[in-house]
Short mmCIF file of C-alpha atoms in Angstrom, two decimals:
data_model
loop_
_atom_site.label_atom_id
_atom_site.label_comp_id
_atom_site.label_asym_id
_atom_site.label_seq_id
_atom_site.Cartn_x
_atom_site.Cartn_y
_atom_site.Cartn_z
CA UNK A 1 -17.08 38.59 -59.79
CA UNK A 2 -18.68 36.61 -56.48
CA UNK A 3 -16.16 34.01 -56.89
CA UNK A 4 -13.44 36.29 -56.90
CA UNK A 5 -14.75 38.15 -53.82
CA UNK A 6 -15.53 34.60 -51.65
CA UNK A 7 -12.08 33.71 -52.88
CA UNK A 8 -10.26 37.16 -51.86
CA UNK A 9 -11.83 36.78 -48.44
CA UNK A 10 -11.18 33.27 -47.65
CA UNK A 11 -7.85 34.26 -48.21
CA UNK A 12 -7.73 37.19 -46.00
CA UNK A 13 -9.53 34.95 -43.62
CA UNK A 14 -12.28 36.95 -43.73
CA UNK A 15 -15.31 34.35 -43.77
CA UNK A 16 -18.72 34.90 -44.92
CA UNK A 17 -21.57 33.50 -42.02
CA UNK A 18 -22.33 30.57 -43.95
CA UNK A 19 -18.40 29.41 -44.33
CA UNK A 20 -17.58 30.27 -40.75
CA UNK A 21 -20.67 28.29 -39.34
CA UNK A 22 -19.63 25.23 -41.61
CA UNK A 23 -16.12 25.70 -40.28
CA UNK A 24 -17.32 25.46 -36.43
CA UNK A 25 -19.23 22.35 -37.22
CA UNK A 26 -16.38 20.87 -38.91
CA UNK A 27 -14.45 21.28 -35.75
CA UNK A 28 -17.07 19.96 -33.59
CA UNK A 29 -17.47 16.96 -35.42
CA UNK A 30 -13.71 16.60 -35.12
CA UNK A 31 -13.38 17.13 -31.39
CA UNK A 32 -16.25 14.49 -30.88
CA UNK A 33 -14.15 12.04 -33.07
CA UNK A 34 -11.49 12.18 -30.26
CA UNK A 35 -10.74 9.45 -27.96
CA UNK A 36 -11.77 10.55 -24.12
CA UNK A 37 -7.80 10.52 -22.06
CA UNK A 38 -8.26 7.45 -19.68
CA UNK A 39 -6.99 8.45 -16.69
CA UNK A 40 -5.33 5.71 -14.46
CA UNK A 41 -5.44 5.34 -10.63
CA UNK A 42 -1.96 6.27 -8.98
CA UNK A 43 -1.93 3.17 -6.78
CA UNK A 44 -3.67 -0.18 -7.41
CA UNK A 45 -3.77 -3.47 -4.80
CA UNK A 46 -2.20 -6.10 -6.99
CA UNK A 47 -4.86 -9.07 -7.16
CA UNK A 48 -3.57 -12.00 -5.21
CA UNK A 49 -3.50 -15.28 -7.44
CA UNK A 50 -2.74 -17.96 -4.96
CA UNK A 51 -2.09 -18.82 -0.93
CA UNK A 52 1.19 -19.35 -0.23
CA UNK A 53 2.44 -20.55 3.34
CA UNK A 54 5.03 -18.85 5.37
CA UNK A 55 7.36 -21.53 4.10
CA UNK A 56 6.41 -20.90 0.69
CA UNK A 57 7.42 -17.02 1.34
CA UNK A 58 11.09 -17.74 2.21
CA UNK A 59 10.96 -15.19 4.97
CA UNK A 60 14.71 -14.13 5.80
CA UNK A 61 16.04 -14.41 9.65
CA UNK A 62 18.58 -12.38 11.57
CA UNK A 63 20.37 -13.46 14.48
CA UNK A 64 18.82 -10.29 16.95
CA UNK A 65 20.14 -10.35 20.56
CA UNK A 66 17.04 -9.22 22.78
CA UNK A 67 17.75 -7.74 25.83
CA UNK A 68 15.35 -9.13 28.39
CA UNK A 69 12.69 -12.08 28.34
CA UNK A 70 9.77 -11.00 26.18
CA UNK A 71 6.31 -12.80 27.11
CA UNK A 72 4.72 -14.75 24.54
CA UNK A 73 1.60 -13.85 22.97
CA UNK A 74 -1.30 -15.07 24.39
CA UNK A 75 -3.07 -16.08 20.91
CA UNK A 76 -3.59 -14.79 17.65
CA UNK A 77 -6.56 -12.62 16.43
CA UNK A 78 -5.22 -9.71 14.71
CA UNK A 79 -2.79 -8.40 11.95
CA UNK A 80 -2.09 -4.98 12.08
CA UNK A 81 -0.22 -3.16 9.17
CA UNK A 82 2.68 -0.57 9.65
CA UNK A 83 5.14 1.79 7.95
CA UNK A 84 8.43 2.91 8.55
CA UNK A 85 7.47 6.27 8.71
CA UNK A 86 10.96 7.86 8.76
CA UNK A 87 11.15 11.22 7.27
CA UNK A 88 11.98 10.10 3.73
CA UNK A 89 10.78 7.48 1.71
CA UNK A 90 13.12 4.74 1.92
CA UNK A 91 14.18 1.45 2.61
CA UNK A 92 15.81 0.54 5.81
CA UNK A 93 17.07 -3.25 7.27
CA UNK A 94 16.14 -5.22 10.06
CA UNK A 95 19.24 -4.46 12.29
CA UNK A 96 18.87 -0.98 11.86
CA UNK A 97 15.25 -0.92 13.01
CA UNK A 98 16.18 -3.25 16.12
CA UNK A 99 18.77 -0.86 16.65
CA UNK A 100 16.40 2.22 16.90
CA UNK A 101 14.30 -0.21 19.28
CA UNK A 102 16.86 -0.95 21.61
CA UNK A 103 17.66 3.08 21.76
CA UNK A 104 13.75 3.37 22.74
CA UNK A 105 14.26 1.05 25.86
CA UNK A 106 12.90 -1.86 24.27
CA UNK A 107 13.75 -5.64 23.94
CA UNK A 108 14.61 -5.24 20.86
CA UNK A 109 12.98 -4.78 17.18
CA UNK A 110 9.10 -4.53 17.91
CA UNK A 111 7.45 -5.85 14.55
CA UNK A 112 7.28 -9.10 13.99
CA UNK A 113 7.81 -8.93 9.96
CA UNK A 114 9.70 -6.54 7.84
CA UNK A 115 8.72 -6.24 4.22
CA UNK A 116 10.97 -4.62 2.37
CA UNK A 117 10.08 -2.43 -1.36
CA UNK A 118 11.69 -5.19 -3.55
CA UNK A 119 9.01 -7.35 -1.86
CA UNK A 120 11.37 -9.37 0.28
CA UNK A 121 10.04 -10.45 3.79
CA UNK A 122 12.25 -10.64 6.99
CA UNK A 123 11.48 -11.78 10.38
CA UNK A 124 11.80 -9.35 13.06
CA UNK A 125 10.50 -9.94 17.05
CA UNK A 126 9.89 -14.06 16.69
CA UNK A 127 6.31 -14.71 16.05
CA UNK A 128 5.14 -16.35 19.36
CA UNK A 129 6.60 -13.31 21.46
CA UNK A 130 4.60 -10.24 22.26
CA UNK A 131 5.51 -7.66 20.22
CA UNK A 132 5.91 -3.60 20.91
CA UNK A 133 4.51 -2.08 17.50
CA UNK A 134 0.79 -1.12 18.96
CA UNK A 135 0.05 0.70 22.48
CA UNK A 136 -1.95 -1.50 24.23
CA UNK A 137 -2.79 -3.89 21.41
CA UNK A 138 0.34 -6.26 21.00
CA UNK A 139 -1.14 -9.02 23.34
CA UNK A 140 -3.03 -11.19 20.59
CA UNK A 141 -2.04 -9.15 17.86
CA UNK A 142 1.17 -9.47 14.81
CA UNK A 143 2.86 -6.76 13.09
CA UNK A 144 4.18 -6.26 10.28
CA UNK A 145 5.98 -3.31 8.94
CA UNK A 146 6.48 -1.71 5.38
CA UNK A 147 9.41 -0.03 4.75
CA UNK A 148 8.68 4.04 3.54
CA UNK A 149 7.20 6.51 4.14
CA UNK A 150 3.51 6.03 2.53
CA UNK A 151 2.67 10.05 3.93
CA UNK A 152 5.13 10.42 0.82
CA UNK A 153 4.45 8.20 -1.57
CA UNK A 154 2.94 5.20 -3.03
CA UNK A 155 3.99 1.66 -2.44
CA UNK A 156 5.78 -0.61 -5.35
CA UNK A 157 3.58 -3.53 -6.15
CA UNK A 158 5.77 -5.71 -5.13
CA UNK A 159 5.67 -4.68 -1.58
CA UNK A 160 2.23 -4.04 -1.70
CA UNK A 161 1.67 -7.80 -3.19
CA UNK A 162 4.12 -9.29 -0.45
CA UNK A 163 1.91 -7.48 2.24
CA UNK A 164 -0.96 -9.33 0.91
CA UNK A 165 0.66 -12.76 0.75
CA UNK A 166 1.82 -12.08 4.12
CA UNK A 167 -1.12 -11.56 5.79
CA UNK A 168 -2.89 -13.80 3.45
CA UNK A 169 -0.72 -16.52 5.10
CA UNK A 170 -1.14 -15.18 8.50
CA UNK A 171 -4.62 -15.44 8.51
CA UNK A 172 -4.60 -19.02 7.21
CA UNK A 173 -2.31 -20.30 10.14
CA UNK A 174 -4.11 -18.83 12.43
CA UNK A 175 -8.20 -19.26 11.08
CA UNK A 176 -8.72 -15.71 11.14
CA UNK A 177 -11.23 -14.40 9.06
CA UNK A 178 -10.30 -11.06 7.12
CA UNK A 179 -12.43 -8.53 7.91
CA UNK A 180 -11.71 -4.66 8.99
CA UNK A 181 -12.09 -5.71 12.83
CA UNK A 182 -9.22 -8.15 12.11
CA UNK A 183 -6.92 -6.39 10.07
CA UNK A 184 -6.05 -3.19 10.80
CA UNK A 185 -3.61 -0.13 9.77
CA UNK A 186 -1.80 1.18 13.21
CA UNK A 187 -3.95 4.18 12.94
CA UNK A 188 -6.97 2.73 14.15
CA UNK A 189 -5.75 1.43 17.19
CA UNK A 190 -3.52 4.27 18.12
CA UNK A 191 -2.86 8.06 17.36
CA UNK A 192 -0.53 7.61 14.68
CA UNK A 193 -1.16 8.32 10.61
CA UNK A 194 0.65 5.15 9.91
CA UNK A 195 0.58 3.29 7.57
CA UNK A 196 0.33 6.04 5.48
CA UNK A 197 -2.04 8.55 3.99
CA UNK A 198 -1.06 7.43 0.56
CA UNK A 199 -1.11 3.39 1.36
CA UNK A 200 -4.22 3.29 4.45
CA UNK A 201 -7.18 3.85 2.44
CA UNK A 202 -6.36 0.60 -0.15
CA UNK A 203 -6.54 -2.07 2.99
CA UNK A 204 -10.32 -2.84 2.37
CA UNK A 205 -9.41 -4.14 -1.09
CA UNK A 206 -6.31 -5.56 0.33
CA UNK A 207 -8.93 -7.36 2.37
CA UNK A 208 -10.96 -8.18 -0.06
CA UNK A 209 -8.52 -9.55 -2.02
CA UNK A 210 -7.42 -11.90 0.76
CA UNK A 211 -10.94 -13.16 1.20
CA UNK A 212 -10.84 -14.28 -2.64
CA UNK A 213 -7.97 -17.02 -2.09
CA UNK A 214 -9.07 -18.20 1.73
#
């Protein structure tokens, strides 16, 4: 007669204490069995593996006109990162930037290098010339821009490992030593949020990863 009652109510899922309580722990043994969900960062820096040269970068060149005599820098002791900034996330080419820099009243294109998302690097203002991409800071300084939008959106890798190599190199030619007083997002030199909420706080490891192959 007690079997048939324990076996009427387990059907009617009506459990007696002792089966419900063995039926909790059951379950709690099984949940603890379960892997934890790893949960990946959005963005990582890509490590750098090697120092490559400017040569070694095959940076692309454009035949700019310039509208006026620009003065050449008067040394070296800065890089200082930039985005595009326009109001979506996308890629845009080297004449169409000088362009919007000539419509500003300047020279001509203001940064100095132009990486693009597929990684590719392009020359811009020529290196030993001042360049107009930081109020009040372009004397001794070089720039180099990322197409995007990074308020938007996250870098590729690619871009984000050519921006590396870039100023990896940059620092090389010119013996400076990475640190945050030598390379710097736009924002803290000017009131500006580039390079981007979503790419400025990563440029301490991108410095850190630079220091690992100088």
């Amino acid at each position: 007669m007690t079997t048939k009652i324990l076996a009427a109510t387990a059907t009617l899922g009506m459990f007696p204490d002792f089966a419900e309580a063995a039926r909790k722990d059951k379950k709690k043994k099984k949940n603890k069995n379960v892997e934890p969900e790893i949960i990946k960062p959005e963005f990582e820096m890509p490590p750098l593996i090697d120092l490559k040269t400017l040569d070694e970068l095959e940076i692309g060149t454009y035949d700019l006109q310039f509208t006026e005599d620009m003065e050449v820098r008067e040394g070296t002791g800065a890089i200082i990162i930039h985005h595009a900034g326009l109001t979506r996330d996308m890629d845009i080419d080297v004449p169409a930037i000088h362009d919007m820099h000539l419509g500003n009243g300047w020279a001509g294109i203001g940064y100095h290098f132009i990486i693009h998302k597929d990684g590719t690097i392009e020359e811009g203002r020529p290196l030993k010339y001042q360049g107009a991409h930081a109020y009040q800071n372009n004397q001794y300084t070089v720039g180099i821009c990322m197409t995007g939008n990074y308020n938007l959106d996250y870098p590729p890798i690619e871009q984000a490992l050519a921006v590396e190599q870039l100023t990896a190199a940059l620092c090389d030619m010119y013996d400076i030593e990475p640190t945050d007083y030598t390379i710097f997002g736009h924002r803290d030199l000017n009131d500006t949020s580039c390079p981007g909420e979503k790419f400025y706080p990563y440029l301490p490891q991108l410095i850190k990863n630079i220091k690992e192959v100088l």
